[in-house]
């Protein structure tokens, strides 16, 4: 099945540093979304980028999409301890007419105070 | 709005027992889905529904049934629980089936099958 794969699986940084997570996928997509999950909680939507977009910003978040490489990156600038969470990318498939989103395995980010 | 509400939060079942995980949303969303989350596996889609009366299978549907008699509710039934179904289950909803919509998740249901 088509699935996003996040890289790295785990990331540990100091507060104030930038964190970059990558997502690769297998087939052409309509949209790619990033979600965040705090420990023991549900997922929360962060940002959506469409296949015809290359970059999007939301606060301290910057997402890029390279459809030729079938990859996306999520950059969190000036990280805070509260950013500690798991981050997932989710992709659909151009061939799908049901909007099914397939999630990757996630990147676990730890931000040390 | 309460958003997406799942019950129960925690449940322990014996092998072979059946149970239903309840999911309700109060946002009048057409699209609802169930995922399971296992360590190192990400979230995997079990079943989904694009509207009342319409359901379809996801990646891992075996051992689970769903129904969508109302827009608000989307229960997930485990027919005969197996240890392999030990997992965290998430219900989710979005305005429509278009993948350009934000998905709203419930807080999860932790299920252990012994």
Short mmCIF file of C-alpha atoms in Angstrom, two decimals:
data_model
loop_
_atom_site.label_atom_id
_atom_site.label_comp_id
_atom_site.label_asym_id
_atom_site.label_seq_id
_atom_site.Cartn_x
_atom_site.Cartn_y
_atom_site.Cartn_z
CA UNK A 1 0.00 0.00 0.00
CA UNK A 2 1.08 3.58 -0.53
CA UNK A 3 2.57 4.92 2.65
CA UNK A 4 4.54 7.91 3.73
CA UNK A 5 7.80 7.12 5.43
CA UNK A 6 9.17 9.63 7.86
CA UNK A 7 12.84 10.18 8.47
CA UNK A 8 14.38 10.23 11.00
CA UNK A 9 12.37 7.95 13.26
CA UNK A 10 13.57 9.89 16.29
CA UNK A 11 15.10 13.30 16.74
CA UNK A 12 16.47 14.96 19.88
CA UNK A 13 17.43 18.64 19.92
CA UNK A 14 17.92 21.52 22.32
CA UNK A 15 15.33 24.21 22.82
CA UNK A 16 15.84 27.00 20.32
CA UNK A 17 17.25 24.76 17.59
CA UNK A 18 15.43 23.96 14.38
CA UNK A 19 13.94 20.52 13.75
CA UNK A 20 13.56 19.04 10.29
CA UNK A 21 11.54 15.95 9.50
CA UNK A 22 11.18 14.33 6.11
CA UNK A 23 8.45 12.30 4.51
CA UNK A 24 8.69 10.21 1.36
CA UNK A 25 5.81 8.57 -0.48
CA UNK A 26 5.39 6.18 -3.35
CA UNK A 27 2.70 7.32 -5.78
CA UNK A 28 1.31 10.60 -7.10
CA UNK A 29 -0.77 12.51 -4.60
CA UNK A 30 -3.40 15.23 -4.47
CA UNK A 31 -2.53 16.48 -1.00
CA UNK A 32 -0.09 15.90 1.82
CA UNK A 33 -0.87 16.72 5.42
CA UNK A 34 1.22 16.88 8.58
CA UNK A 35 -0.16 15.95 11.98
CA UNK A 36 1.17 16.11 15.49
CA UNK A 37 0.47 13.67 18.32
CA UNK A 38 1.27 14.35 21.94
CA UNK A 39 1.87 11.28 24.07
CA UNK A 40 -1.38 9.52 24.89
CA UNK A 41 -3.50 11.86 22.78
CA UNK A 42 -5.14 11.98 19.39
CA UNK A 43 -3.59 13.50 16.29
CA UNK A 44 -3.94 17.19 15.59
CA UNK A 45 -3.77 18.71 12.13
CA UNK A 46 -0.83 21.06 11.51
CA UNK A 47 -0.74 21.95 7.85
CA UNK A 48 -1.88 20.81 4.42
CA UNK A 49 0.04 21.28 1.20
CA UNK A 50 -1.48 20.56 -2.19
CA UNK A 51 0.36 18.86 -5.02
CA UNK A 52 0.62 22.12 -6.98
CA UNK A 53 2.23 23.95 -4.06
CA UNK A 54 5.94 23.88 -3.23
CA UNK A 55 6.08 25.59 0.14
CA UNK A 56 3.74 26.64 2.92
CA UNK A 57 4.20 28.44 6.19
CA UNK A 58 2.19 28.47 9.39
CA UNK A 59 3.73 30.26 12.34
CA UNK A 60 6.98 28.46 13.15
CA UNK A 61 6.19 25.67 10.71
CA UNK A 62 7.49 25.48 7.18
CA UNK A 63 6.48 22.65 4.86
CA UNK A 64 7.98 21.94 1.47
CA UNK A 65 6.83 19.51 -1.17
CA UNK A 66 8.90 18.11 -4.03
CA UNK A 67 6.61 16.03 -6.21
CA UNK A 68 9.46 15.03 -8.52
CA UNK A 69 11.22 13.37 -5.59
CA UNK A 70 7.95 12.35 -3.93
CA UNK A 71 9.05 13.91 -0.68
CA UNK A 72 8.07 16.55 1.82
CA UNK A 73 9.79 18.16 4.77
CA UNK A 74 8.49 19.78 7.92
CA UNK A 75 10.70 22.39 9.55
CA UNK A 76 9.97 23.66 13.05
CA UNK A 77 11.99 26.76 13.78
CA UNK A 78 13.09 27.93 17.23
CA UNK A 79 11.80 24.78 18.86
CA UNK A 80 10.29 24.74 22.33
CA UNK A 81 9.97 21.99 24.90
CA UNK A 82 6.23 22.01 24.16
CA UNK A 83 7.00 20.87 20.60
CA UNK A 84 7.97 17.46 21.99
CA UNK A 85 5.61 15.07 20.21
CA UNK A 86 5.36 12.64 17.33
CA UNK A 87 4.86 14.06 13.86
CA UNK A 88 3.15 12.21 11.03
CA UNK A 89 2.73 12.87 7.36
CA UNK A 90 -0.39 11.64 5.60
CA UNK A 91 -0.93 11.27 1.88
CA UNK A 92 -3.79 10.38 -0.38
CA UNK A 93 -3.51 8.89 -3.85
CA UNK A 94 -4.42 10.53 -7.14
CA UNK A 95 -6.14 7.29 -8.11
CA UNK A 96 -8.32 7.32 -4.99
CA UNK A 97 -11.77 8.83 -5.17
CA UNK A 98 -12.48 8.32 -1.51
CA UNK A 99 -10.00 10.68 0.07
CA UNK A 100 -8.36 7.92 2.08
CA UNK A 101 -5.30 9.19 3.88
CA UNK A 102 -2.38 6.86 4.53
CA UNK A 103 -0.18 7.77 7.48
CA UNK A 104 3.52 7.19 7.88
CA UNK A 105 5.15 5.74 10.97
CA UNK A 106 6.02 9.13 12.38
CA UNK A 107 9.03 10.99 13.71
CA UNK A 108 9.36 11.29 17.47
CA UNK A 109 10.76 14.68 18.39
CA UNK A 110 12.22 15.45 21.79
CA UNK A 111 13.07 19.05 22.58
CA UNK A 112 15.26 19.39 25.66
CA UNK A 113 14.84 22.53 27.77
CA UNK B 1 -18.64 21.54 20.01
CA UNK B 2 -17.24 18.41 21.60
CA UNK B 3 -15.58 17.34 18.34
CA UNK B 4 -14.97 13.59 18.03
CA UNK B 5 -15.85 11.58 21.11
CA UNK B 6 -14.73 8.00 21.61
CA UNK B 7 -15.73 5.56 24.32
CA UNK B 8 -14.46 3.67 26.20
CA UNK B 9 -11.01 5.13 26.82
CA UNK B 10 -9.61 1.84 28.13
CA UNK B 11 -10.87 -1.72 27.77
CA UNK B 12 -9.53 -5.19 28.53
CA UNK B 13 -11.12 -8.09 26.69
CA UNK B 14 -10.68 -11.81 26.79
CA UNK B 15 -9.92 -13.66 23.58
CA UNK B 16 -13.16 -14.45 21.78
CA UNK B 17 -15.23 -11.72 23.39
CA UNK B 18 -16.96 -9.12 21.29
CA UNK B 19 -17.32 -5.43 21.94
CA UNK B 20 -18.16 -2.13 20.30
CA UNK B 21 -16.08 1.02 20.33
CA UNK B 22 -18.35 4.02 20.12
CA UNK B 23 -17.59 7.14 18.10
CA UNK B 24 -19.67 10.27 17.75
CA UNK B 25 -19.01 13.64 16.16
CA UNK B 26 -21.07 16.80 16.44
CA UNK B 27 -19.61 18.71 13.48
CA UNK B 28 -22.03 17.32 10.87
CA UNK B 29 -19.11 15.71 9.04
CA UNK B 30 -19.83 13.36 6.19
CA UNK B 31 -16.57 11.43 6.36
CA UNK B 32 -15.70 9.20 9.31
CA UNK B 33 -13.02 6.60 9.74
CA UNK B 34 -11.36 4.24 12.17
CA UNK B 35 -7.61 3.76 12.50
CA UNK B 36 -5.50 1.54 14.67
CA UNK B 37 -2.08 2.58 15.88
CA UNK B 38 0.61 0.08 16.74
CA UNK B 39 4.24 0.74 17.69
CA UNK B 40 6.38 1.19 14.60
CA UNK B 41 3.37 0.82 12.29
CA UNK B 42 1.93 4.30 12.21
CA UNK B 43 -1.82 4.56 11.77
CA UNK B 44 -3.59 2.02 9.62
CA UNK B 45 -7.05 2.55 8.23
CA UNK B 46 -9.59 -0.09 9.28
CA UNK B 47 -12.90 1.12 7.82
CA UNK B 48 -14.30 4.40 6.61
CA UNK B 49 -17.61 5.96 5.66
CA UNK B 50 -18.32 8.75 3.19
CA UNK B 51 -21.83 9.31 4.51
CA UNK B 52 -24.74 7.77 6.35
CA UNK B 53 -25.50 4.29 5.04
CA UNK B 54 -22.17 3.98 3.19
CA UNK B 55 -19.13 2.14 4.53
CA UNK B 56 -16.04 0.63 2.97
CA UNK B 57 -12.93 -1.27 3.95
CA UNK B 58 -9.54 0.23 4.61
CA UNK B 59 -6.15 -1.46 4.85
CA UNK B 60 -6.84 -3.79 7.77
CA UNK B 61 -10.58 -4.56 7.95
CA UNK B 62 -10.48 -8.23 8.99
CA UNK B 63 -12.07 -8.89 12.37
CA UNK B 64 -13.93 -5.59 12.45
CA UNK B 65 -17.39 -4.43 11.40
CA UNK B 66 -18.81 -0.94 11.09
CA UNK B 67 -22.13 0.67 10.37
CA UNK B 68 -23.24 4.24 9.73
CA UNK B 69 -26.92 4.60 10.44
CA UNK B 70 -26.63 8.29 11.30
CA UNK B 71 -24.28 11.09 10.29
CA UNK B 72 -23.11 11.48 13.88
CA UNK B 73 -22.23 7.91 14.88
CA UNK B 74 -19.74 5.39 13.53
CA UNK B 75 -19.30 2.42 15.89
CA UNK B 76 -16.56 -0.15 15.41
CA UNK B 77 -17.38 -3.73 16.36
CA UNK B 78 -14.84 -6.39 17.22
CA UNK B 79 -16.56 -9.65 16.41
CA UNK B 80 -14.31 -12.12 18.25
CA UNK B 81 -11.38 -10.38 19.87
CA UNK B 82 -7.87 -11.71 19.29
CA UNK B 83 -4.58 -10.71 20.95
CA UNK B 84 -3.48 -9.27 17.58
CA UNK B 85 -6.20 -6.65 18.01
CA UNK B 86 -4.48 -5.20 21.05
CA UNK B 87 -3.91 -1.66 19.91
CA UNK B 88 -4.90 1.97 20.24
CA UNK B 89 -7.93 2.83 18.15
CA UNK B 90 -8.69 6.29 16.80
CA UNK B 91 -11.92 7.51 15.31
CA UNK B 92 -11.68 10.46 12.97
CA UNK B 93 -13.97 12.67 10.91
CA UNK B 94 -13.76 15.34 8.25
CA UNK B 95 -16.17 17.56 6.39
CA UNK B 96 -16.14 15.43 3.26
CA UNK B 97 -14.22 12.63 1.59
CA UNK B 98 -11.98 15.15 -0.22
CA UNK B 99 -8.46 14.57 1.10
CA UNK B 100 -7.99 18.33 1.18
CA UNK B 101 -10.05 18.51 4.34
CA UNK B 102 -8.65 18.52 7.86
CA UNK B 103 -9.20 15.31 9.75
CA UNK B 104 -10.28 15.62 13.36
CA UNK B 105 -9.29 12.79 15.67
CA UNK B 106 -10.77 11.47 18.87
CA UNK B 107 -8.58 10.95 21.90
CA UNK B 108 -8.16 7.23 21.35
CA UNK B 109 -9.33 3.96 22.88
CA UNK B 110 -6.71 1.67 24.41
CA UNK B 111 -7.73 -1.96 23.90
CA UNK B 112 -5.96 -4.96 25.39
CA UNK B 113 -6.98 -8.48 24.44
CA UNK B 114 -5.71 -11.19 26.78
#
